[in-house]
Coordinates of C-alpha atoms and ligand atoms in Angstrom, one line a residue:
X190 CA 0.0 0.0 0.0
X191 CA 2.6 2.4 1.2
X192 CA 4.5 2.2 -2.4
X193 CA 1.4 3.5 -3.9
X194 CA 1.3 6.6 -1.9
X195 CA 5.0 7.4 -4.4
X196 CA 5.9 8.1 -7.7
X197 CA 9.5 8.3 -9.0
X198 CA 9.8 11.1 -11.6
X199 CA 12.2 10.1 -15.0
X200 CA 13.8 13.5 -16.2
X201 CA 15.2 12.6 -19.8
X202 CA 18.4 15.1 -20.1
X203 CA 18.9 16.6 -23.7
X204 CA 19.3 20.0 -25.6
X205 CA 19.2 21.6 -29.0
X206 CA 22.3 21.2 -31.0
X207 CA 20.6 19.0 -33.3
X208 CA 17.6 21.0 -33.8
X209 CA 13.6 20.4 -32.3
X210 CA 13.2 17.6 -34.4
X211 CA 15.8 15.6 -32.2
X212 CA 14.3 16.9 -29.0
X213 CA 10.8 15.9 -30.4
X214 CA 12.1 12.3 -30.8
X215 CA 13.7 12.1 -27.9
X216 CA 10.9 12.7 -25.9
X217 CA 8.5 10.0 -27.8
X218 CA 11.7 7.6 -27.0
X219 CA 11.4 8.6 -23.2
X220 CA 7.6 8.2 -23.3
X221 CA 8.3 4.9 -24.7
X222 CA 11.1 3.6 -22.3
X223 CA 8.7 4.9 -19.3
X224 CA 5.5 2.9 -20.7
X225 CA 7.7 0.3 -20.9
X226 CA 8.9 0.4 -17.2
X227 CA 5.8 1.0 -15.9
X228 CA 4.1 -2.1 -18.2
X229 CA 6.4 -4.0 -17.2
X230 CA 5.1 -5.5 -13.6
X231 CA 8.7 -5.1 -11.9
X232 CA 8.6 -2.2 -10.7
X233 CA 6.7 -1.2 -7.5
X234 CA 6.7 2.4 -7.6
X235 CA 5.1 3.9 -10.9
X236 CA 7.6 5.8 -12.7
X237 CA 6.7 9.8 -13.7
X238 CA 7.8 10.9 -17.5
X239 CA 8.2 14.4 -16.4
X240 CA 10.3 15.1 -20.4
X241 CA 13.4 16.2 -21.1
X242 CA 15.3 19.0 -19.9
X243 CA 17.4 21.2 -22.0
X244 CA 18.6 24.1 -20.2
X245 CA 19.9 24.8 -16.6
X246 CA 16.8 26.1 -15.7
X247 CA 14.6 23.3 -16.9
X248 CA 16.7 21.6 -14.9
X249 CA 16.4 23.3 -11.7
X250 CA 12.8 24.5 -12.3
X251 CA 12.2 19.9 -12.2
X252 CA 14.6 19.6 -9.6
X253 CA 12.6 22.4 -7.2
X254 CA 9.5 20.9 -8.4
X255 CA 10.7 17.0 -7.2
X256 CA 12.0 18.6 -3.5
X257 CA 8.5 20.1 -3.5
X258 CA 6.2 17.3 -4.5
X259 CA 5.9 14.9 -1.5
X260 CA 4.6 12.3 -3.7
X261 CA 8.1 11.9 -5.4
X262 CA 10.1 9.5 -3.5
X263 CA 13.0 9.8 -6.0
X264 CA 14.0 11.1 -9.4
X265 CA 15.4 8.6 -12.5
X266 CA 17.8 10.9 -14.8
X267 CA 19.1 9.5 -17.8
X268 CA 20.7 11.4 -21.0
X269 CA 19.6 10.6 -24.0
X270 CA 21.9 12.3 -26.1
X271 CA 24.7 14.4 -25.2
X272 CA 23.5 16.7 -22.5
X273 CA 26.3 19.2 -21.8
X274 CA 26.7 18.7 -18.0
X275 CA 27.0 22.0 -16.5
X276 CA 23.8 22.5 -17.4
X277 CA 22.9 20.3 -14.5
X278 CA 24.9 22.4 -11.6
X279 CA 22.4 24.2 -10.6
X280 CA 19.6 21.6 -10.3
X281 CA 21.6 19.1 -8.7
X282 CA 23.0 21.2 -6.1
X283 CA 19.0 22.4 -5.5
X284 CA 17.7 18.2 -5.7
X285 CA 17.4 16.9 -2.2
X286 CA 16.0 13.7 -2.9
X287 CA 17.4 10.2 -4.2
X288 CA 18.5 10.0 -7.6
X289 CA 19.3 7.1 -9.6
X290 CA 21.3 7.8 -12.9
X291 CA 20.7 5.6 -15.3
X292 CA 23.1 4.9 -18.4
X293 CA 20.7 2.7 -21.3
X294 CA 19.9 3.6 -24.7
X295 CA 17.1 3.1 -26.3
X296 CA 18.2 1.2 -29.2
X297 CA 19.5 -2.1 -28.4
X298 CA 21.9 -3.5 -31.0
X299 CA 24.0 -1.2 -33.6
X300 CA 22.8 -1.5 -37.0
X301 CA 25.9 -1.4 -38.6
X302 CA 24.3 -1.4 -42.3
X303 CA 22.6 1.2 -41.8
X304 CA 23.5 3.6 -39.2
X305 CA 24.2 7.3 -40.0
X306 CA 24.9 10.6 -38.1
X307 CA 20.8 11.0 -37.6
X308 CA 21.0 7.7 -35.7
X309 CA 23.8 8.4 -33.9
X310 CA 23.1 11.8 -32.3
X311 CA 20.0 10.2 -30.9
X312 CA 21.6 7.1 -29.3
X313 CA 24.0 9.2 -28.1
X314 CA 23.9 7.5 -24.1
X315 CA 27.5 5.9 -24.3
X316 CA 29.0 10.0 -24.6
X317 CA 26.0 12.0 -22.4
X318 CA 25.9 9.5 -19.1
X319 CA 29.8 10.0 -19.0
X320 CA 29.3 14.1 -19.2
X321 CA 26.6 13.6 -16.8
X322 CA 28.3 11.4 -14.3
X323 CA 31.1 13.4 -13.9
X324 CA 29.4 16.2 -12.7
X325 CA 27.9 14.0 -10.1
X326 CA 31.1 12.7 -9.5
X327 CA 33.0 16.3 -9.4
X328 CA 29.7 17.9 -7.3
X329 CA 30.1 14.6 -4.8
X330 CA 26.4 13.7 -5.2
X331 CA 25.5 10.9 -3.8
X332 CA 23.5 8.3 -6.1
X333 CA 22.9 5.1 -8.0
X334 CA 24.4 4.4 -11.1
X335 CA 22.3 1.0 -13.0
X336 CA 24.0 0.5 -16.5
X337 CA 22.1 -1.9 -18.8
X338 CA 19.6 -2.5 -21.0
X339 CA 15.7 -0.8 -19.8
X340 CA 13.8 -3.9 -21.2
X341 CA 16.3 -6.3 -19.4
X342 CA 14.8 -8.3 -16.2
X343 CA 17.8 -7.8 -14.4
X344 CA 18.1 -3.5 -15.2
X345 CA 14.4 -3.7 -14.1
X346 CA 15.4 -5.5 -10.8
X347 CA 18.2 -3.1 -9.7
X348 CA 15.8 -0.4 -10.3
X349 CA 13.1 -1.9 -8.2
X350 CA 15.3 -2.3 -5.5
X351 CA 16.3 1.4 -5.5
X352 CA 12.4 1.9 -5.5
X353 CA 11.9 0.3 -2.4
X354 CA 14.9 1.7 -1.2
X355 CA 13.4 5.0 -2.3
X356 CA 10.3 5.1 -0.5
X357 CA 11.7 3.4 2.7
X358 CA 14.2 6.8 2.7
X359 CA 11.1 8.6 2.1
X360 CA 9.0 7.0 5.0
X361 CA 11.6 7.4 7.2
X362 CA 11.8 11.0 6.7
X363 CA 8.3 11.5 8.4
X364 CA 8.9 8.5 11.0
X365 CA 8.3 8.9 14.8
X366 CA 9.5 6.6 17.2
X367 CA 8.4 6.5 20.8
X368 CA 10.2 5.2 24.0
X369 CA 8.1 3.7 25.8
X370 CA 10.8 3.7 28.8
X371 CA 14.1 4.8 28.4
X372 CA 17.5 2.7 27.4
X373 CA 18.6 -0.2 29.4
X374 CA 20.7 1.1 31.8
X375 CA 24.6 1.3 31.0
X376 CA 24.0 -0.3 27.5
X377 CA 26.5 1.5 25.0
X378 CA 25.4 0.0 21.7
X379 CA 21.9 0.8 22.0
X380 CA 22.2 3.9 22.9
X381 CA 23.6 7.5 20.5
X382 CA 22.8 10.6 19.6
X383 CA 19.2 10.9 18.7
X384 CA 20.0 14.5 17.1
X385 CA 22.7 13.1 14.6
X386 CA 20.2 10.9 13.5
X387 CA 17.2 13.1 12.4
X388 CA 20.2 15.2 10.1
X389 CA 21.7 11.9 8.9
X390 CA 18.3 9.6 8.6
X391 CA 15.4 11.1 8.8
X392 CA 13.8 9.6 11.5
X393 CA 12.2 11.6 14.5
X394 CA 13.0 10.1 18.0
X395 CA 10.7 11.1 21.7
X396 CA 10.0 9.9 24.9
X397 CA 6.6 8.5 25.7
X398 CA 6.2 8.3 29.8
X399 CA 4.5 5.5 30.9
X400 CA 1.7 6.8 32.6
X401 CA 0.6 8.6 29.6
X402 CA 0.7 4.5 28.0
X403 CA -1.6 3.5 31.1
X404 CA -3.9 6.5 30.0
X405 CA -4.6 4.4 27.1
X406 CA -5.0 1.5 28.7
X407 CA -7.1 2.3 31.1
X408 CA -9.5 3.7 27.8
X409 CA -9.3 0.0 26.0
X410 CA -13.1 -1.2 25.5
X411 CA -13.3 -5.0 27.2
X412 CA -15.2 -6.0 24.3
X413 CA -12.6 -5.1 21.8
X414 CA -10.4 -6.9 23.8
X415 CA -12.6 -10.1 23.9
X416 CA -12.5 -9.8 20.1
X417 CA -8.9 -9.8 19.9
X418 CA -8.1 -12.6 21.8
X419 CA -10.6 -14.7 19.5
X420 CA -8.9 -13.4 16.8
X421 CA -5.4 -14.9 18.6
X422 CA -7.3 -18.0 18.6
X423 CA -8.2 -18.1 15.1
X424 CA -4.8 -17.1 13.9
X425 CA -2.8 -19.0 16.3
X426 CA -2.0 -23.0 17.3
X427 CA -2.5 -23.4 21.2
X428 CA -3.6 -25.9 24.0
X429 CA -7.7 -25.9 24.1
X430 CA -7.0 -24.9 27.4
X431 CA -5.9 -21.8 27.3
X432 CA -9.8 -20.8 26.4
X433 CA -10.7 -21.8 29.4
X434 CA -11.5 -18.4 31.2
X435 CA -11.5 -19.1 34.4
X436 CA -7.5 -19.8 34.4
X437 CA -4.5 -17.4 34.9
X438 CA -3.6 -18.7 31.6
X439 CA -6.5 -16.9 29.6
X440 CA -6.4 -14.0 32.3
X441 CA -2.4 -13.4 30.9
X442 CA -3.6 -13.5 26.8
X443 CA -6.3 -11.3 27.4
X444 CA -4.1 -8.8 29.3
X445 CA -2.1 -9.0 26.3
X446 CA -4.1 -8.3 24.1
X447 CA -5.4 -5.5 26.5
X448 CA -1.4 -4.3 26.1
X449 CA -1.4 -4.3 22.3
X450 CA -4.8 -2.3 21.8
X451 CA -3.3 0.2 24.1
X452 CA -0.1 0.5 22.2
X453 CA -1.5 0.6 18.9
X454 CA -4.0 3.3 19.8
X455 CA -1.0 5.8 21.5
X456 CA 1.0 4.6 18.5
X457 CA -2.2 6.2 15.8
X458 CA -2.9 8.9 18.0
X459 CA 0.7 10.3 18.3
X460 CA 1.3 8.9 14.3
X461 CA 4.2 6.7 15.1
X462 CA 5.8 4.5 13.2
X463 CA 7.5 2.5 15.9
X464 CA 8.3 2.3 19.3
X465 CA 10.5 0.8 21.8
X466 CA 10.2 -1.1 25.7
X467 CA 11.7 -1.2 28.5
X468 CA 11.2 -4.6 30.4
X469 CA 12.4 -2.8 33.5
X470 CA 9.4 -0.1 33.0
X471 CA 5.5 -0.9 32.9
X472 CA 3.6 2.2 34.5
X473 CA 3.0 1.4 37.9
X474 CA 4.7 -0.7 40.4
X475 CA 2.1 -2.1 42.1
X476 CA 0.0 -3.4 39.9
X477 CA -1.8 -6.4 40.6
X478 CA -2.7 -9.3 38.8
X479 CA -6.1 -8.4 38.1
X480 CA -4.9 -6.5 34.6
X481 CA -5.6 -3.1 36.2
X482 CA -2.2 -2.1 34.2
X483 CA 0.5 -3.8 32.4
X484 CA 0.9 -7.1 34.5
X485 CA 3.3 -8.8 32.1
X486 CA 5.8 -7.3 29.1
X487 CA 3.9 -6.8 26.2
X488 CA 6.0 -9.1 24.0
X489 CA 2.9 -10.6 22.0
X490 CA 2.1 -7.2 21.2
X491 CA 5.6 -6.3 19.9
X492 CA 5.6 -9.3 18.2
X493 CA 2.3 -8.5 16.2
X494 CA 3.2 -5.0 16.3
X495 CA 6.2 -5.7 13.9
X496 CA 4.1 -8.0 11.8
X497 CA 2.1 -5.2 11.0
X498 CA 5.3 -2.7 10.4
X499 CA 5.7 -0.9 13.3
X500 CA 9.4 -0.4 13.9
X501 CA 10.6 -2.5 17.1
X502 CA 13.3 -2.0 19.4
X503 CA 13.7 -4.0 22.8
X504 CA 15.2 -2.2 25.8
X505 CA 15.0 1.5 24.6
X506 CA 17.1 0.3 21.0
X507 CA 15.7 3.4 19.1
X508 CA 18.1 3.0 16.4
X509 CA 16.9 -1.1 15.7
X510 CA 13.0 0.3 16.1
X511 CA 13.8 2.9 13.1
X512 CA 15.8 0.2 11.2
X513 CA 13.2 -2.6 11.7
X514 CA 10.8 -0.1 9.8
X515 CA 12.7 0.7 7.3
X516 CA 13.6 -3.0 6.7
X517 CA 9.7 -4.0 7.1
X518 CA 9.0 -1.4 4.0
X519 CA 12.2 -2.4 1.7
X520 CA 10.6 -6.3 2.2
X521 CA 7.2 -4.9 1.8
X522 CA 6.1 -6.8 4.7
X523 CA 7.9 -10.2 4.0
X524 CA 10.2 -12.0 6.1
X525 CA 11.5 -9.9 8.5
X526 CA 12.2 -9.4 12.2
X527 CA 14.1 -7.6 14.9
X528 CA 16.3 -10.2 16.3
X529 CA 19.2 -10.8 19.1
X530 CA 22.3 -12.8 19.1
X531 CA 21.2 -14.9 22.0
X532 CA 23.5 -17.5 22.7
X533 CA 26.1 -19.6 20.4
X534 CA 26.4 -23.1 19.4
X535 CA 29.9 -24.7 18.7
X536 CA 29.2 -27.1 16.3
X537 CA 32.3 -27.6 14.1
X538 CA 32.1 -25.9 10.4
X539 CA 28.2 -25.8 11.4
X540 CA 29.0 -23.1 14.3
X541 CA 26.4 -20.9 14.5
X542 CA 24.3 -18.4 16.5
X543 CA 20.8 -18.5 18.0
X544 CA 18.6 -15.4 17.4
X545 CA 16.0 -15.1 20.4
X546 CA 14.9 -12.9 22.3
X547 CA 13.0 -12.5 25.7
X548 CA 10.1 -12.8 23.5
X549 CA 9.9 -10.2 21.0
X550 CA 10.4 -12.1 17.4
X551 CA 8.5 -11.4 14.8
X552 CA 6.0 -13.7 13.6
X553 CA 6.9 -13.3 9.3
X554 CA 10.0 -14.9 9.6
X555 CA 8.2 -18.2 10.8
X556 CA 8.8 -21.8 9.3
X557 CA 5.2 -23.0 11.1
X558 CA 2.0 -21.2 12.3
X559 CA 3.1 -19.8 15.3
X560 CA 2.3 -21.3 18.6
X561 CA 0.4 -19.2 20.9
X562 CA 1.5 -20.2 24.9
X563 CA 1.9 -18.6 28.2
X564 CA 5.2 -19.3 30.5
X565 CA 6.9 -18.1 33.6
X566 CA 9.4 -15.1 32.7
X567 CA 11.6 -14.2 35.4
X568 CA 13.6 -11.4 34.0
X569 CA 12.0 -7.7 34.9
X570 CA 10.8 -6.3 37.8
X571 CA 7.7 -8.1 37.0
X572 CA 8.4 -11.7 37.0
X573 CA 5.0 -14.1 36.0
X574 CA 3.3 -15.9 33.4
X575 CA 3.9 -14.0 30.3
X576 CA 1.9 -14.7 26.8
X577 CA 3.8 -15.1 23.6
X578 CA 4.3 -16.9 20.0
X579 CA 6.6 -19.3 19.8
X580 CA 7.7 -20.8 16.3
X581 CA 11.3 -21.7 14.9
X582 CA 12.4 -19.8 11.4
X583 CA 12.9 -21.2 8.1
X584 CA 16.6 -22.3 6.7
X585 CA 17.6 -20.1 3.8
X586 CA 19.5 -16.8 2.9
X587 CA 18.7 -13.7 4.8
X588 CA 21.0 -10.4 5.0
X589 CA 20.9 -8.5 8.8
X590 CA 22.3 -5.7 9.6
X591 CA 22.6 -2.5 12.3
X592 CA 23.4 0.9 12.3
X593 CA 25.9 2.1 15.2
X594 CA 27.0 5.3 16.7
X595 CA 30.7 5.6 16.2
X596 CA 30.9 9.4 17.8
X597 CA 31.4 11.4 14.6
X598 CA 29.6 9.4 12.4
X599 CA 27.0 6.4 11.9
X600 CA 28.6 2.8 10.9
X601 CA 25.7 0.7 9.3
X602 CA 27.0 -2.9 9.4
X603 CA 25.8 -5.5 6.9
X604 CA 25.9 -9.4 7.2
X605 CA 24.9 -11.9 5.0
X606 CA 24.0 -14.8 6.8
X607 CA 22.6 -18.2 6.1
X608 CA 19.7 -19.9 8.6
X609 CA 19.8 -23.2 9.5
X610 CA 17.6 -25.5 11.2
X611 CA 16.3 -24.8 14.6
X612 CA 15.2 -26.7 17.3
X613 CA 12.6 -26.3 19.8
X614 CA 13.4 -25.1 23.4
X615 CA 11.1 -26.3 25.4
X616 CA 12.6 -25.3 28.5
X617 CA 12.8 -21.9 26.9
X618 CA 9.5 -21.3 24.6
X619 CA 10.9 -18.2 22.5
X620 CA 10.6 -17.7 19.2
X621 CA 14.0 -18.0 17.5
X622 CA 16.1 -18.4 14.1
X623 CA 19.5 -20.0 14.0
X624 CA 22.5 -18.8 11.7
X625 CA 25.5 -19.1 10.5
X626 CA 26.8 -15.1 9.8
X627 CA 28.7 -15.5 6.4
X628 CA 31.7 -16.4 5.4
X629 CA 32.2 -18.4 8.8
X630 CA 31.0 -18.2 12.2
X631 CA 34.4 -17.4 13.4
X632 CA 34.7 -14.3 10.9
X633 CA 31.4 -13.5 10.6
X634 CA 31.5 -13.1 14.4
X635 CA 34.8 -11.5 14.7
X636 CA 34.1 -9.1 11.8
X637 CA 30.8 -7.9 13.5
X638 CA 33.0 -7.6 16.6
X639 CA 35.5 -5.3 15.1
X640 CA 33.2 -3.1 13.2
X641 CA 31.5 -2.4 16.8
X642 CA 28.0 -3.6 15.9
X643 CA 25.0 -4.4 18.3
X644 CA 23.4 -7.4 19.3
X645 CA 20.5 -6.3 18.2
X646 CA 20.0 -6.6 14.5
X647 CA 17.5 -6.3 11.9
X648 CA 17.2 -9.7 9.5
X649 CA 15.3 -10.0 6.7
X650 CA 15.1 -12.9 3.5
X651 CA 14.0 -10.8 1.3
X652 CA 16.7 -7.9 1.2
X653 CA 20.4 -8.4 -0.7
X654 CA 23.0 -6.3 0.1
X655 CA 22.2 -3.9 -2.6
X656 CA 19.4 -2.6 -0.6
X657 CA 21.7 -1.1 2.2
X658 CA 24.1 0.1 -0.3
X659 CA 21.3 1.9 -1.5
X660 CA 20.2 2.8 1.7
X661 CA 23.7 4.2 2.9
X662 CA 24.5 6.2 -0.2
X663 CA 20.7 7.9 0.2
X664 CA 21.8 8.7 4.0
X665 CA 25.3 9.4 3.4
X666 CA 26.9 6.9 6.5
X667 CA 29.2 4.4 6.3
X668 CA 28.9 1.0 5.4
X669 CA 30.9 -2.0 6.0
X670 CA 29.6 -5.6 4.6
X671 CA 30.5 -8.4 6.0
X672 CA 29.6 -11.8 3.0
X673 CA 31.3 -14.6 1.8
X674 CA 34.4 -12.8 0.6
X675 CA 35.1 -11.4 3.6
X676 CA 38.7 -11.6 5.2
X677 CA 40.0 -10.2 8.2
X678 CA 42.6 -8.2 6.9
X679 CA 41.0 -6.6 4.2
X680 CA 37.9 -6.1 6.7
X681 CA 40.4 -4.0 9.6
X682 CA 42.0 -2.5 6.2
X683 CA 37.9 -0.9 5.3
X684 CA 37.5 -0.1 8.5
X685 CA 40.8 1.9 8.8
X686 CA 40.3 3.6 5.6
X687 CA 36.7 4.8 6.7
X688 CA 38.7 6.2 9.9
X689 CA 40.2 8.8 7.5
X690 CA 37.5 9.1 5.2
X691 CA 35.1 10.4 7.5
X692 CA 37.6 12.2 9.7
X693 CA 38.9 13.9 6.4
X694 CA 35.6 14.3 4.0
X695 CA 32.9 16.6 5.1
X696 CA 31.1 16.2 2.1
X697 CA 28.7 14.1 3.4
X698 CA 27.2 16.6 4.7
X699 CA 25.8 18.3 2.5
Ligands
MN932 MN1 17.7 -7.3 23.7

């Protein structure tokens, strides 16, 4: 739904050395290649002709225009013949949205019988992207350059992904997230400086006290909350007897759902688009276990929460609650969760980590319909029975990643991993996943180590690596990628070099 709410406007750059006639055909070529895009069924975000531009102030007026519209997420530029590039100075120190540059041409294969100067001038993409790129590349803009073919699946797919990219740097430029409770005490990694992030991302970070939460929970119709917890019972596996009403049991799922009414209503009211807990923080002490207040961490809630794309981080992580948004809108909703390296299991070349956590794991990254139960918790001030879904993830490919706080800049950190098989804990009902971070455990780990990053991630299936390199170059932060090339040398090398780099280059900030 969200991707409908954009548009990504295609500016075709050109000018009028070879006369009208040229411009007039470049245009019907641009019109074409657009249709073409937008027929084609790859690309989520519909794509804007918005014609060519062939003059420095065509091109600012389009560039003033695209900052202005809210609509456009992003704008595609592409010359189609040779477009003099200081033309473009103006607009593309005025554009403050992401741009994708894209070098095609819209014929395919030379005809060498028959072509002439005419043909030439107008498939002229191999000279103008080069004049074009370098004055990205002498201005320092940031963007994505996708060289090939615009009927070719795999063009189509690179521009889809900065699409999605697009719009989740859009979404987080109007994102609120609310602490519920404030960091975990003493934790470093979770913790940063909330003011560096609205400049460098976007997103919009407060403090929600939580007697203003009880407020709306004390406003939660019961019947609503009756309704929910049949709705639990449809969606979910779990013991007959937990519908038994008269039981602690059902008492503990209705509070629950009690918990994520409440959340979700502060979270509409206040236009959030994620939140974070505090396990150490529920309202009021002395709450009792009548459900006059939050009797139990709402970690059913969070985990639905997430499903639904609210951004989700445990223990005050304001940084993974933004992320996990912008991850749940890059996978449009698929196959993603907030996670934690939990505990590790030495097992050879098949080393790998489990990804838990006290209970908040998000229900799309299960292998199974998830199982709805009630256990004992005994971590928080409150210590009792405590609903939640428990179900083990899916074995396959997934990429995960964090963003850290390195003091004069942010470090996103980027790991492919690859899940394995999970087994049940049933001394420990959690949801979890189980992985081996690529190329080994051992680097994987150590690599992750030495960049500094959480652990608290992000994971998804459906993202590659392209997304967050996407991602960085729209917010300008570092990035360091940990996959199945990955040595330690060259890894300390990166991180050395980006040492300098950001100490030396203020460019990224523009
Ligand atoms: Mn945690």
């Amino acid at each position: 739904m969200i991707f409908d709410n954009y548009e990504i406007w295609w500016i075709t750059g050109a000018q009028l050395l070879y006369g009208g006639d040229a411009v007039v055909k470049v245009d019907s070529h641009s019109k074409e290649m657009v249709d073409s895009l937008n027929n084609s069924g790859k690309l989520p975000v519909k794509v804007v002709y918005k014609g060519t531009a062939n003059s420095s102030r065509e091109v600012a007026d389009l560039m003033t225009a695209a900052n202005n519209d809210p609509r456009c997420a992003g704008v595609i530029t592409w010359m189609h013949t040779f477009s003099p590039a200081k033309m473009w100075i103006h607009g593309l120190q005025i554009l403050n949205k992401p741009m994708l540059h894209f070098h095609t041409q819209y014929n395919a294969e030379i005809p060498w019988e028959t072509m002439d100067m005419d043909f030439m001038n107008l498939n002229q993409s191999a000279h103008g992207d080069r004049e074009f790129g370098h004055i990205c590349s002498r201005m320092r803009i940031r963007r994505k350059v996708v060289t090939g073919y615009w009927k070719d699946d795999a063009t189509l797919e690179r521009i889809a992904v900065w699409q999605r990219v697009a719009v989740a740097w859009a979404d987080s430029q109007d994102m609120l997230i609310l602490r519920f409770g404030d960091q975990m005490n003493n934790v470093a990694v979770t913790d940063g400086d909330k003011v560096e992030a609205e400049i460098r991302m976007g997103y919009h970070v407060d403090y929600c006290p939580f007697s203003e939460v009880l407020s709306y929970f004390h406003k939660v119709a019961d019947a609503d909350v009756d309704a929910l917890v049949e709705t639990y019972f449809k969606e979910y596996d779990h013991e007959k007897s937990l519908e038994d009403k008269s039981t602690e049991a059902y008492r503990k799922i209705w509070n629950s759902a009690k918990a994520e009414l409440t959340l979700r209503a502060i979270l509409t009211d206040k236009g959030a688009k994620g939140f974070t807990t505090n396990f150490d923080d529920l309202g009021d002490v002395n709450v009792d276990e009548t459900g006059n207040g939050f009797d139990q961490i709402p970690g059913l809630a969070s985990q639905r929460l997430m499903a639904e794309g609210y951004g989700f981080g445990a223990e005050g992580d304001w940084k993974s609650a933004a992320l996990y948004r912008t991850v749940w809108v890059m996978s449009q909703g698929r196959g993603c969760s907030f996670l934690e390296d939990y505990t590790l299991n030495f097992d050879g070349k098949q080393s790998a980590i489990l990804q838990a956590h006290m209970l908040e794991v998000c229900p799309l990254i299960a292998e199974q319909r998830p199982r709805l139960e009630v256990h004992f918790l005994g971590i928080g001030y409150r210590k009792t029975q405590t609903a939640r879904l428990v179900f083990t993830s899916r074995p396959g490919y997934g990429v995960t990643a964090t963003v850290v706080d390195m003091g004069n800049r942010f470090r996103l950190i980027v790991n492919d991993v690859d899940c394995i098989k999970s087994k049940p804990l049933p001394k420990l009902p959690v949801a979890s996943a189980l992985w081996i971070p690529q190329p080994s455990f051992e680097i994987g780990a150590t690599a992750w180590i030495l960049a500094g990053g959480t652990h608290h991630s992000c994971f998804s299936y459906v993202l590659t690596p392209e997304y967050w390199e996407d991602y960085a170059e729209m917010a300008g932060i570092e990035m360091v990628h940990i996959d199945k090339n990955t040595t330690i040398e060259d890894f300390k090398q990166n991180l050395r070099l980006g040492e300098v780099y950001y100490m030396l280059n203020r460019s990224f900030y523009k």
